[in-house]
C-alpha cells in the first residue's frame, strides 16, 4: 500500500531516507559541500555510516561491501570523484553483487569549490549509468531506482546532484521500504573481479554491452518524463534545469531526462520531431547538446556565456530568447573571513610577518589568502600543498627556497597529505622543507565533521586516533614539533623561523581546537571521562 506521509526534505535528506529504505548496509564518504549532510542524515535516522580518510578509500570500502552482497552508498562532492576515479573506472568492468550508488554533488557557480567541473563527463568516461533528480522527490525515487539498476546490471550507478538539489527542500512522499533480498555472502569470482589484462579485456566488451541494454531499457524506464504543452517550443533538459525551464516557459513542451546516461535516443528523436523548435537547456557544459547534434538531431544549444555558473529562471528565459547582451552584475556579498578567535589567525599573521612563500591547501584556513593576511600563494587541490611546496624548494634560489612553507589542515593531511610526506622524505630538497599542519581537531570547512585524527567516528563515538607526530617520525621526518599558536605565539614563530633556516625536513603542528568545535569536543571528552570513571568505580573491589 502506498504511503500518504508527506515530508519536507532537502535533496540530501531524501537520498538518506531512500538509502535507509533501500536497506543500505554501509554508507561511506568524505565530507564535502554540498554532499556532507547525506551521510550525517543517514546516520541520524539509523543508517550505518562512516567517514573515510578520502573518497578513493570510501569507494574501495563500498566495493568490498558490494562484493559481500550488501547495498552501499558512497557520497562526495564533484572534486571528490577525481580522487575516487581510479577505482571507479575499473569498478565499471567488475561484476558487482550488492547495489552500489555513488553520489556526485556538483557545485555549479563554485559556491564552495575550487573549480566548476561538470561530472556528467564521468558517466561517459567511466562507462556507468547516471541519474539526475530535479527535486527532492526524484532524489528519493531515483536513489531507490539506482540501487535496483545497479543490481540488475551489476554496475556502479552515479546519482548526480547539484547544490540546489542538495540543499533546497521540497515535498517528498516516501514509498514502502524496498531492501535487497540478498543476504551478505561471498562467492569467489576471479574472472569477474580480478582485473588483470586477461580478464579486463573481455570485461570491457561486457560493460559496453550492458550499457547498450540499459539504453534500450531507458526508452521505457519511466525515469524520463514529458510535460505536454505547446508544440511550437520543445525543451530537453535534466536536473534542476527542469524546474527553471518549466517556470521560464510554462507553455512549452518539456522532456525532462532522469536517466541521463545512456540516453534514450529514440525517445529523444521522437520528441525533437514532434515540436517545431527544440532547445537544450543544461547547466554546465554542452554535453547533451553535443550528443544530440552528433546523432543528427536538429536542436539548439545555449550561447557560450551561459556555460558558466548556475542557471536560473531569468537566464533560461534569456537562452530561449537568444539574448547574449551583458548580464546584470551579481550583487557583492560579504567576503568570508576566518572566525574571530580562530587559531589560524596567529599562524597566518606569523607567515605574513616572515614573508613566507606559502603553498596552501583546501580548508577553512584557505581564507588566509585574504586581507589582512594575504599569506597564501598557491592552492590547487586536497593535499597539493606539500608537493607544490617541494617543487618550489627544488628550483628556487636558496634565499627564496628557505621562505617556502607548505600549509595543510589536519583533515586534509589525512585525506592526501601522507604521500606528500613520503615524497618529501624520498626526494628532499637541498634546503630541506617545512610542512605546517594546522590542526584544529575537526573538518571545519564542511561543518565540523570527525576524521581519523580526531579519535571520534562519524557519530562522535570514540575510536582509534591517528597520531600525526608518530606518523611523520615513522615516515622519516626527524624534526617534528607541536605548539599551540594561540597560547604562545612568540614560541610558534620562533620554532617556525628555526625550521626555515635548517637544511632538514621539518613538520610543525599548530594544534588548537576550532573555536566553534571546542564546546562539543569538551562535552564529548567529559562524557567519555565520566564513562571510564563509572566503569572503573564499578570494577573496584568493595572493602
PDB file of N, CA and C in Angstrom, residues 300-398:
ATOM      1  N   UNK A 300      18.845  23.221 -30.707  1.00  0.00           N
ATOM      2  CA  UNK A 300      19.626  24.413 -30.402  1.00  0.00           C
ATOM      3  C   UNK A 300      20.288  24.240 -29.038  1.00  0.00           C
ATOM      4  N   UNK A 301      21.462  24.830 -28.894  1.00  0.00           N
ATOM      5  CA  UNK A 301      22.142  24.849 -27.611  1.00  0.00           C
ATOM      6  C   UNK A 301      22.154  26.249 -27.045  1.00  0.00           C
ATOM      7  N   UNK A 302      22.742  26.375 -25.876  1.00  0.00           N
ATOM      8  CA  UNK A 302      22.808  27.694 -25.241  1.00  0.00           C
ATOM      9  C   UNK A 302      24.060  28.424 -25.719  1.00  0.00           C
ATOM     10  N   UNK A 303      24.046  29.752 -25.764  1.00  0.00           N
ATOM     11  CA  UNK A 303      25.259  30.506 -26.055  1.00  0.00           C
ATOM     12  C   UNK A 303      26.340  30.226 -25.004  1.00  0.00           C
ATOM     13  N   UNK A 304      27.581  30.386 -25.399  1.00  0.00           N
ATOM     14  CA  UNK A 304      28.714  30.033 -24.542  1.00  0.00           C
ATOM     15  C   UNK A 304      28.691  30.761 -23.204  1.00  0.00           C
ATOM     16  N   UNK A 305      28.170  31.985 -23.171  1.00  0.00           N
ATOM     17  CA  UNK A 305      28.194  32.769 -21.929  1.00  0.00           C
ATOM     18  C   UNK A 305      27.391  32.101 -20.811  1.00  0.00           C
ATOM     19  N   UNK A 306      26.452  31.209 -21.168  1.00  0.00           N
ATOM     20  CA  UNK A 306      25.628  30.553 -20.155  1.00  0.00           C
ATOM     21  C   UNK A 306      26.221  29.217 -19.704  1.00  0.00           C
ATOM     22  N   UNK A 307      27.415  28.933 -20.165  1.00  0.00           N
ATOM     23  CA  UNK A 307      28.112  27.725 -19.716  1.00  0.00           C
ATOM     24  C   UNK A 307      28.611  27.903 -18.278  1.00  0.00           C
ATOM     25  N   UNK A 308      28.775  29.139 -17.864  1.00  0.00           N
ATOM     26  CA  UNK A 308      29.393  29.448 -16.580  1.00  0.00           C
ATOM     27  C   UNK A 308      28.351  29.722 -15.506  1.00  0.00           C
ATOM     28  N   UNK A 309      28.639  29.254 -14.304  1.00  0.00           N
ATOM     29  CA  UNK A 309      27.807  29.476 -13.121  1.00  0.00           C
ATOM     30  C   UNK A 309      26.458  28.754 -13.250  1.00  0.00           C
ATOM     31  N   UNK A 310      25.598  28.972 -12.253  1.00  0.00           N
ATOM     32  CA  UNK A 310      24.307  28.297 -12.222  1.00  0.00           C
ATOM     33  C   UNK A 310      23.329  28.939 -13.209  1.00  0.00           C
ATOM     34  N   UNK A 311      22.390  28.116 -13.667  1.00  0.00           N
ATOM     35  CA  UNK A 311      21.263  28.679 -14.405  1.00  0.00           C
ATOM     36  C   UNK A 311      20.180  29.077 -13.408  1.00  0.00           C
ATOM     37  N   UNK A 312      19.290  29.943 -13.834  1.00  0.00           N
ATOM     38  CA  UNK A 312      18.101  30.289 -13.064  1.00  0.00           C
ATOM     39  C   UNK A 312      17.002  30.631 -14.059  1.00  0.00           C
ATOM     40  N   UNK A 313      15.842  31.006 -13.586  1.00  0.00           N
ATOM     41  CA  UNK A 313      14.708  31.265 -14.476  1.00  0.00           C
ATOM     42  C   UNK A 313      15.032  32.397 -15.443  1.00  0.00           C
ATOM     43  N   UNK A 314      15.623  33.463 -14.929  1.00  0.00           N
ATOM     44  CA  UNK A 314      15.952  34.607 -15.790  1.00  0.00           C
ATOM     45  C   UNK A 314      16.930  34.201 -16.882  1.00  0.00           C
ATOM     46  N   UNK A 315      17.952  33.462 -16.539  1.00  0.00           N
ATOM     47  CA  UNK A 315      18.946  33.055 -17.532  1.00  0.00           C
ATOM     48  C   UNK A 315      18.334  32.104 -18.561  1.00  0.00           C
ATOM     49  N   UNK A 316      17.446  31.231 -18.127  1.00  0.00           N
ATOM     50  CA  UNK A 316      16.803  30.324 -19.076  1.00  0.00           C
ATOM     51  C   UNK A 316      15.927  31.108 -20.045  1.00  0.00           C
ATOM     52  N   UNK A 317      15.213  32.114 -19.555  1.00  0.00           N
ATOM     53  CA  UNK A 317      14.429  32.957 -20.456  1.00  0.00           C
ATOM     54  C   UNK A 317      15.328  33.640 -21.490  1.00  0.00           C
ATOM     55  N   UNK A 318      16.463  34.082 -21.047  1.00  0.00           N
ATOM     56  CA  UNK A 318      17.405  34.731 -21.968  1.00  0.00           C
ATOM     57  C   UNK A 318      17.929  33.729 -23.006  1.00  0.00           C
ATOM     58  N   UNK A 319      18.211  32.510 -22.577  1.00  0.00           N
ATOM     59  CA  UNK A 319      18.688  31.479 -23.508  1.00  0.00           C
ATOM     60  C   UNK A 319      17.635  31.210 -24.574  1.00  0.00           C
ATOM     61  N   UNK A 320      16.388  31.067 -24.164  1.00  0.00           N
ATOM     62  CA  UNK A 320      15.300  30.795 -25.107  1.00  0.00           C
ATOM     63  C   UNK A 320      15.150  31.948 -26.102  1.00  0.00           C
ATOM     64  N   UNK A 321      15.338  33.173 -25.604  1.00  0.00           N
ATOM     65  CA  UNK A 321      15.203  34.354 -26.465  1.00  0.00           C
ATOM     66  C   UNK A 321      16.454  34.632 -27.287  1.00  0.00           C
ATOM     67  N   UNK A 322      17.537  33.890 -27.033  1.00  0.00           N
ATOM     68  CA  UNK A 322      18.789  34.143 -27.746  1.00  0.00           C
ATOM     69  C   UNK A 322      19.456  35.428 -27.320  1.00  0.00           C
ATOM     70  N   UNK A 323      19.196  35.853 -26.104  1.00  0.00           N
ATOM     71  CA  UNK A 323      19.727  37.118 -25.589  1.00  0.00           C
ATOM     72  C   UNK A 323      21.165  36.930 -25.111  1.00  0.00           C
ATOM     73  N   UNK A 324      22.110  37.558 -25.797  1.00  0.00           N
ATOM     74  CA  UNK A 324      23.528  37.466 -25.404  1.00  0.00           C
ATOM     75  C   UNK A 324      24.063  38.829 -24.955  1.00  0.00           C
ATOM     76  N   UNK A 325      23.172  39.742 -24.611  1.00  0.00           N
ATOM     77  CA  UNK A 325      23.611  41.021 -24.061  1.00  0.00           C
ATOM     78  C   UNK A 325      24.214  40.788 -22.682  1.00  0.00           C
ATOM     79  N   UNK A 326      25.057  41.693 -22.227  1.00  0.00           N
ATOM     80  CA  UNK A 326      25.690  41.504 -20.912  1.00  0.00           C
ATOM     81  C   UNK A 326      24.660  41.327 -19.804  1.00  0.00           C
ATOM     82  N   UNK A 327      24.926  40.400 -18.908  1.00  0.00           N
ATOM     83  CA  UNK A 327      24.029  40.173 -17.778  1.00  0.00           C
ATOM     84  C   UNK A 327      24.306  41.188 -16.680  1.00  0.00           C
ATOM     85  N   UNK A 328      23.288  41.464 -15.897  1.00  0.00           N
ATOM     86  CA  UNK A 328      23.467  42.371 -14.762  1.00  0.00           C
ATOM     87  C   UNK A 328      24.469  41.765 -13.791  1.00  0.00           C
ATOM     88  N   UNK A 329      25.391  42.565 -13.271  1.00  0.00           N
ATOM     89  CA  UNK A 329      26.373  42.012 -12.326  1.00  0.00           C
ATOM     90  C   UNK A 329      25.698  41.503 -11.070  1.00  0.00           C
ATOM     91  N   UNK A 330      26.235  40.436 -10.516  1.00  0.00           N
ATOM     92  CA  UNK A 330      25.683  39.885  -9.281  1.00  0.00           C
ATOM     93  C   UNK A 330      25.995  40.813  -8.123  1.00  0.00           C
ATOM     94  N   UNK A 331      25.073  40.955  -7.175  1.00  0.00           N
ATOM     95  CA  UNK A 331      25.362  41.804  -6.011  1.00  0.00           C
ATOM     96  C   UNK A 331      26.539  41.255  -5.221  1.00  0.00           C
ATOM     97  N   UNK A 332      27.359  42.149  -4.750  1.00  0.00           N
ATOM     98  CA  UNK A 332      28.536  41.738  -3.999  1.00  0.00           C
ATOM     99  C   UNK A 332      28.134  41.298  -2.597  1.00  0.00           C
ATOM    100  N   UNK A 333      28.640  40.151  -2.201  1.00  0.00           N
ATOM    101  CA  UNK A 333      28.378  39.653  -0.859  1.00  0.00           C
ATOM    102  C   UNK A 333      29.486  40.047   0.096  1.00  0.00           C
ATOM    103  N   UNK A 334      29.297  39.709   1.339  1.00  0.00           N
ATOM    104  CA  UNK A 334      30.321  39.977   2.350  1.00  0.00           C
ATOM    105  C   UNK A 334      31.451  38.968   2.187  1.00  0.00           C
ATOM    106  N   UNK A 335      32.685  39.434   2.049  1.00  0.00           N
ATOM    107  CA  UNK A 335      33.798  38.488   1.891  1.00  0.00           C
ATOM    108  C   UNK A 335      33.900  37.557   3.096  1.00  0.00           C
ATOM    109  N   UNK A 336      34.194  36.281   2.874  1.00  0.00           N
ATOM    110  CA  UNK A 336      34.362  35.374   4.011  1.00  0.00           C
ATOM    111  C   UNK A 336      35.619  35.726   4.785  1.00  0.00           C
ATOM    112  N   UNK A 337      35.684  35.293   6.013  1.00  0.00           N
ATOM    113  CA  UNK A 337      36.875  35.549   6.814  1.00  0.00           C
ATOM    114  C   UNK A 337      37.017  34.482   7.886  1.00  0.00           C
ATOM    115  N   UNK A 338      38.228  34.337   8.387  1.00  0.00           N
ATOM    116  CA  UNK A 338      38.466  33.431   9.499  1.00  0.00           C
ATOM    117  C   UNK A 338      37.697  33.922  10.725  1.00  0.00           C
ATOM    118  N   UNK A 339      37.148  32.992  11.483  1.00  0.00           N
ATOM    119  CA  UNK A 339      36.384  33.360  12.681  1.00  0.00           C
ATOM    120  C   UNK A 339      37.237  34.175  13.645  1.00  0.00           C
ATOM    121  N   UNK A 340      36.593  35.095  14.338  1.00  0.00           N
ATOM    122  CA  UNK A 340      37.284  35.795  15.411  1.00  0.00           C
ATOM    123  C   UNK A 340      37.649  34.768  16.487  1.00  0.00           C
ATOM    124  N   UNK A 341      38.883  34.788  16.918  1.00  0.00           N
ATOM    125  CA  UNK A 341      39.348  33.823  17.909  1.00  0.00           C
ATOM    126  C   UNK A 341      39.910  32.554  17.293  1.00  0.00           C
ATOM    127  N   UNK A 342      39.879  32.431  15.968  1.00  0.00           N
ATOM    128  CA  UNK A 342      40.424  31.244  15.296  1.00  0.00           C
ATOM    129  C   UNK A 342      41.949  31.227  15.440  1.00  0.00           C
ATOM    130  N   UNK A 343      42.478  30.065  15.783  1.00  0.00           N
ATOM    131  CA  UNK A 343      43.935  29.955  15.979  1.00  0.00           C
ATOM    132  C   UNK A 343      44.690  30.069  14.656  1.00  0.00           C
ATOM    133  N   UNK A 344      44.003  29.896  13.544  1.00  0.00           N
ATOM    134  CA  UNK A 344      44.674  30.082  12.248  1.00  0.00           C
ATOM    135  C   UNK A 344      45.127  31.528  12.063  1.00  0.00           C
ATOM    136  N   UNK A 345      44.479  32.444  12.750  1.00  0.00           N
ATOM    137  CA  UNK A 345      44.862  33.856  12.611  1.00  0.00           C
ATOM    138  C   UNK A 345      46.318  34.074  13.020  1.00  0.00           C
ATOM    139  N   UNK A 346      46.696  33.511  14.163  1.00  0.00           N
ATOM    140  CA  UNK A 346      48.089  33.671  14.614  1.00  0.00           C
ATOM    141  C   UNK A 346      49.060  33.021  13.627  1.00  0.00           C
ATOM    142  N   UNK A 347      48.653  31.894  13.059  1.00  0.00           N
ATOM    143  CA  UNK A 347      49.506  31.199  12.086  1.00  0.00           C
ATOM    144  C   UNK A 347      49.759  32.087  10.881  1.00  0.00           C
ATOM    145  N   UNK A 348      48.711  32.656  10.310  1.00  0.00           N
ATOM    146  CA  UNK A 348      48.880  33.444   9.087  1.00  0.00           C
ATOM    147  C   UNK A 348      49.503  34.811   9.361  1.00  0.00           C
ATOM    148  N   UNK A 349      49.296  35.326  10.561  1.00  0.00           N
ATOM    149  CA  UNK A 349      49.999  36.560  10.924  1.00  0.00           C
ATOM    150  C   UNK A 349      51.504  36.319  10.941  1.00  0.00           C
ATOM    151  N   UNK A 350      51.920  35.177  11.495  1.00  0.00           N
ATOM    152  CA  UNK A 350      53.340  34.842  11.529  1.00  0.00           C
ATOM    153  C   UNK A 350      53.887  34.602  10.126  1.00  0.00           C
ATOM    154  N   UNK A 351      53.155  33.875   9.302  1.00  0.00           N
ATOM    155  CA  UNK A 351      53.591  33.616   7.919  1.00  0.00           C
ATOM    156  C   UNK A 351      53.724  34.918   7.148  1.00  0.00           C
ATOM    157  N   UNK A 352      52.799  35.840   7.401  1.00  0.00           N
ATOM    158  CA  UNK A 352      52.855  37.139   6.728  1.00  0.00           C
ATOM    159  C   UNK A 352      54.052  37.956   7.200  1.00  0.00           C
ATOM    160  N   UNK A 353      54.282  37.984   8.517  1.00  0.00           N
ATOM    161  CA  UNK A 353      55.416  38.746   9.062  1.00  0.00           C
ATOM    162  C   UNK A 353      56.747  38.213   8.548  1.00  0.00           C
ATOM    163  N   UNK A 354      56.839  36.889   8.396  1.00  0.00           N
ATOM    164  CA  UNK A 354      58.090  36.275   7.952  1.00  0.00           C
ATOM    165  C   UNK A 354      58.236  36.282   6.433  1.00  0.00           C
ATOM    166  N   UNK A 355      57.246  36.864   5.744  1.00  0.00           N
ATOM    167  CA  UNK A 355      57.265  36.956   4.280  1.00  0.00           C
ATOM    168  C   UNK A 355      57.470  35.580   3.643  1.00  0.00           C
ATOM    169  N   UNK A 356      56.728  34.602   4.131  1.00  0.00           N
ATOM    170  CA  UNK A 356      56.861  33.239   3.610  1.00  0.00           C
ATOM    171  C   UNK A 356      56.195  33.112   2.244  1.00  0.00           C
ATOM    172  N   UNK A 357      56.707  32.201   1.451  1.00  0.00           N
ATOM    173  CA  UNK A 357      56.041  31.772   0.222  1.00  0.00           C
ATOM    174  C   UNK A 357      55.221  30.554   0.629  1.00  0.00           C
ATOM    175  N   UNK A 358      53.915  30.696   0.633  1.00  0.00           N
ATOM    176  CA  UNK A 358      53.044  29.679   1.228  1.00  0.00           C
ATOM    177  C   UNK A 358      52.357  28.854   0.152  1.00  0.00           C
ATOM    178  N   UNK A 359      52.669  27.550   0.126  1.00  0.00           N
ATOM    179  CA  UNK A 359      51.932  26.597  -0.698  1.00  0.00           C
ATOM    180  C   UNK A 359      50.756  26.128   0.148  1.00  0.00           C
ATOM    181  N   UNK A 360      49.555  26.544  -0.227  1.00  0.00           N
ATOM    182  CA  UNK A 360      48.388  26.307   0.605  1.00  0.00           C
ATOM    183  C   UNK A 360      47.571  25.110   0.174  1.00  0.00           C
ATOM    184  N   UNK A 361      46.451  24.903   0.876  1.00  0.00           N
ATOM    185  CA  UNK A 361      45.629  23.723   0.645  1.00  0.00           C
ATOM    186  C   UNK A 361      44.163  24.065   0.854  1.00  0.00           C
ATOM    187  N   UNK A 362      43.314  23.023   0.795  1.00  0.00           N
ATOM    188  CA  UNK A 362      41.867  23.197   0.834  1.00  0.00           C
ATOM    189  C   UNK A 362      41.359  23.050   2.269  1.00  0.00           C
ATOM    190  N   UNK A 363      40.671  24.068   2.751  1.00  0.00           N
ATOM    191  CA  UNK A 363      40.109  24.047   4.097  1.00  0.00           C
ATOM    192  C   UNK A 363      39.698  25.447   4.478  1.00  0.00           C
ATOM    193  N   UNK A 364      39.156  25.627   5.680  1.00  0.00           N
ATOM    194  CA  UNK A 364      38.776  26.985   6.078  1.00  0.00           C
ATOM    195  C   UNK A 364      40.012  27.880   6.171  1.00  0.00           C
ATOM    196  N   UNK A 365      41.172  27.273   6.417  1.00  0.00           N
ATOM    197  CA  UNK A 365      42.413  28.052   6.503  1.00  0.00           C
ATOM    198  C   UNK A 365      42.822  28.640   5.155  1.00  0.00           C
ATOM    199  N   UNK A 366      42.178  28.210   4.063  1.00  0.00           N
ATOM    200  CA  UNK A 366      42.453  28.814   2.759  1.00  0.00           C
ATOM    201  C   UNK A 366      42.109  30.298   2.787  1.00  0.00           C
ATOM    202  N   UNK A 367      41.258  30.706   3.733  1.00  0.00           N
ATOM    203  CA  UNK A 367      40.902  32.116   3.871  1.00  0.00           C
ATOM    204  C   UNK A 367      42.098  32.965   4.289  1.00  0.00           C
ATOM    205  N   UNK A 368      43.214  32.321   4.646  1.00  0.00           N
ATOM    206  CA  UNK A 368      44.443  33.061   4.928  1.00  0.00           C
ATOM    207  C   UNK A 368      44.976  33.804   3.716  1.00  0.00           C
ATOM    208  N   UNK A 369      44.402  33.527   2.529  1.00  0.00           N
ATOM    209  CA  UNK A 369      44.822  34.237   1.319  1.00  0.00           C
ATOM    210  C   UNK A 369      44.259  35.661   1.291  1.00  0.00           C
ATOM    211  N   UNK A 370      43.186  35.905   2.059  1.00  0.00           N
ATOM    212  CA  UNK A 370      42.501  37.196   2.002  1.00  0.00           C
ATOM    213  C   UNK A 370      43.120  38.203   2.967  1.00  0.00           C
ATOM    214  N   UNK A 371      42.867  39.508   2.745  1.00  0.00           N
ATOM    215  CA  UNK A 371      43.307  40.514   3.713  1.00  0.00           C
ATOM    216  C   UNK A 371      42.686  40.205   5.067  1.00  0.00           C
ATOM    217  N   UNK A 372      43.335  40.500   6.179  1.00  0.00           N
ATOM    218  CA  UNK A 372      44.578  41.272   6.258  1.00  0.00           C
ATOM    219  C   UNK A 372      45.848  40.426   6.148  1.00  0.00           C
ATOM    220  N   UNK A 373      45.706  39.101   5.945  1.00  0.00           N
ATOM    221  CA  UNK A 373      46.885  38.233   5.992  1.00  0.00           C
ATOM    222  C   UNK A 373      47.594  38.151   4.636  1.00  0.00           C
ATOM    223  N   UNK A 374      46.830  37.809   3.606  1.00  0.00           N
ATOM    224  CA  UNK A 374      47.387  37.620   2.257  1.00  0.00           C
ATOM    225  C   UNK A 374      48.630  36.740   2.315  1.00  0.00           C
ATOM    226  N   UNK A 375      48.486  35.612   3.042  1.00  0.00           N
ATOM    227  CA  UNK A 375      49.627  34.742   3.313  1.00  0.00           C
ATOM    228  C   UNK A 375      49.411  33.346   2.725  1.00  0.00           C
ATOM    229  N   UNK A 376      48.967  33.300   1.476  1.00  0.00           N
ATOM    230  CA  UNK A 376      48.865  32.030   0.763  1.00  0.00           C
ATOM    231  C   UNK A 376      49.106  32.318  -0.712  1.00  0.00           C
ATOM    232  N   UNK A 377      50.021  31.572  -1.315  1.00  0.00           N
ATOM    233  CA  UNK A 377      50.421  31.869  -2.686  1.00  0.00           C
ATOM    234  C   UNK A 377      49.962  30.844  -3.709  1.00  0.00           C
ATOM    235  N   UNK A 378      49.609  29.638  -3.269  1.00  0.00           N
ATOM    236  CA  UNK A 378      49.081  28.636  -4.190  1.00  0.00           C
ATOM    237  C   UNK A 378      48.001  27.825  -3.478  1.00  0.00           C
ATOM    238  N   UNK A 379      47.030  27.352  -4.239  1.00  0.00           N
ATOM    239  CA  UNK A 379      46.012  26.430  -3.724  1.00  0.00           C
ATOM    240  C   UNK A 379      45.445  25.685  -4.921  1.00  0.00           C
ATOM    241  N   UNK A 380      45.678  24.376  -4.999  1.00  0.00           N
ATOM    242  CA  UNK A 380      45.299  23.600  -6.181  1.00  0.00           C
ATOM    243  C   UNK A 380      44.210  22.588  -5.846  1.00  0.00           C
ATOM    244  N   UNK A 381      44.498  21.663  -4.950  1.00  0.00           N
ATOM    245  CA  UNK A 381      43.548  20.611  -4.605  1.00  0.00           C
ATOM    246  C   UNK A 381      43.957  20.025  -3.258  1.00  0.00           C
ATOM    247  N   UNK A 382      43.149  19.105  -2.750  1.00  0.00           N
ATOM    248  CA  UNK A 382      43.426  18.498  -1.454  1.00  0.00           C
ATOM    249  C   UNK A 382      44.797  17.816  -1.456  1.00  0.00           C
ATOM    250  N   UNK A 383      45.649  18.222  -0.528  1.00  0.00           N
ATOM    251  CA  UNK A 383      46.959  17.603  -0.379  1.00  0.00           C
ATOM    252  C   UNK A 383      48.053  18.191  -1.227  1.00  0.00           C
ATOM    253  N   UNK A 384      47.718  19.133  -2.126  1.00  0.00           N
ATOM    254  CA  UNK A 384      48.725  19.652  -3.058  1.00  0.00           C
ATOM    255  C   UNK A 384      49.770  20.528  -2.376  1.00  0.00           C
ATOM    256  N   UNK A 385      49.469  21.022  -1.184  1.00  0.00           N
ATOM    257  CA  UNK A 385      50.389  21.956  -0.522  1.00  0.00           C
ATOM    258  C   UNK A 385      51.798  21.392  -0.410  1.00  0.00           C
ATOM    259  N   UNK A 386      51.899  20.119  -0.038  1.00  0.00           N
ATOM    260  CA  UNK A 386      53.228  19.556   0.222  1.00  0.00           C
ATOM    261  C   UNK A 386      53.994  19.383  -1.082  1.00  0.00           C
ATOM    262  N   UNK A 387      53.351  18.785  -2.089  1.00  0.00           N
ATOM    263  CA  UNK A 387      54.030  18.583  -3.368  1.00  0.00           C
ATOM    264  C   UNK A 387      54.409  19.889  -4.036  1.00  0.00           C
ATOM    265  N   UNK A 388      53.504  20.862  -4.042  1.00  0.00           N
ATOM    266  CA  UNK A 388      53.797  22.158  -4.658  1.00  0.00           C
ATOM    267  C   UNK A 388      54.943  22.848  -3.923  1.00  0.00           C
ATOM    268  N   UNK A 389      54.893  22.795  -2.591  1.00  0.00           N
ATOM    269  CA  UNK A 389      55.977  23.399  -1.815  1.00  0.00           C
ATOM    270  C   UNK A 389      57.316  22.763  -2.111  1.00  0.00           C
ATOM    271  N   UNK A 390      57.332  21.441  -2.258  1.00  0.00           N
ATOM    272  CA  UNK A 390      58.580  20.745  -2.587  1.00  0.00           C
ATOM    273  C   UNK A 390      59.084  21.153  -3.960  1.00  0.00           C
ATOM    274  N   UNK A 391      58.177  21.279  -4.923  1.00  0.00           N
ATOM    275  CA  UNK A 391      58.588  21.715  -6.257  1.00  0.00           C
ATOM    276  C   UNK A 391      59.222  23.094  -6.220  1.00  0.00           C
ATOM    277  N   UNK A 392      58.635  24.000  -5.451  1.00  0.00           N
ATOM    278  CA  UNK A 392      59.211  25.335  -5.309  1.00  0.00           C
ATOM    279  C   UNK A 392      60.597  25.268  -4.665  1.00  0.00           C
ATOM    280  N   UNK A 393      60.719  24.470  -3.618  1.00  0.00           N
ATOM    281  CA  UNK A 393      62.004  24.336  -2.913  1.00  0.00           C
ATOM    282  C   UNK A 393      63.109  23.798  -3.821  1.00  0.00           C
ATOM    283  N   UNK A 394      62.752  22.886  -4.725  1.00  0.00           N
ATOM    284  CA  UNK A 394      63.756  22.251  -5.579  1.00  0.00           C
ATOM    285  C   UNK A 394      64.416  23.226  -6.547  1.00  0.00           C
ATOM    286  N   UNK A 395      63.700  24.271  -6.995  1.00  0.00           N
ATOM    287  CA  UNK A 395      64.238  25.093  -8.085  1.00  0.00           C
ATOM    288  C   UNK A 395      64.489  26.553  -7.734  1.00  0.00           C
ATOM    289  N   UNK A 396      63.901  27.051  -6.657  1.00  0.00           N
ATOM    290  CA  UNK A 396      64.114  28.455  -6.309  1.00  0.00           C
ATOM    291  C   UNK A 396      65.537  28.675  -5.794  1.00  0.00           C
ATOM    292  N   UNK A 397      66.082  29.894  -5.992  1.00  0.00           N
ATOM    293  CA  UNK A 397      67.363  30.232  -5.362  1.00  0.00           C
ATOM    294  C   UNK A 397      67.257  30.038  -3.849  1.00  0.00           C
ATOM    295  N   UNK A 398      68.365  29.731  -3.206  1.00  0.00           N
ATOM    296  CA  UNK A 398      68.330  29.342  -1.796  1.00  0.00           C
ATOM    297  C   UNK A 398      67.587  30.338  -0.919  1.00  0.00           C
TER     298      UNK A 398
END
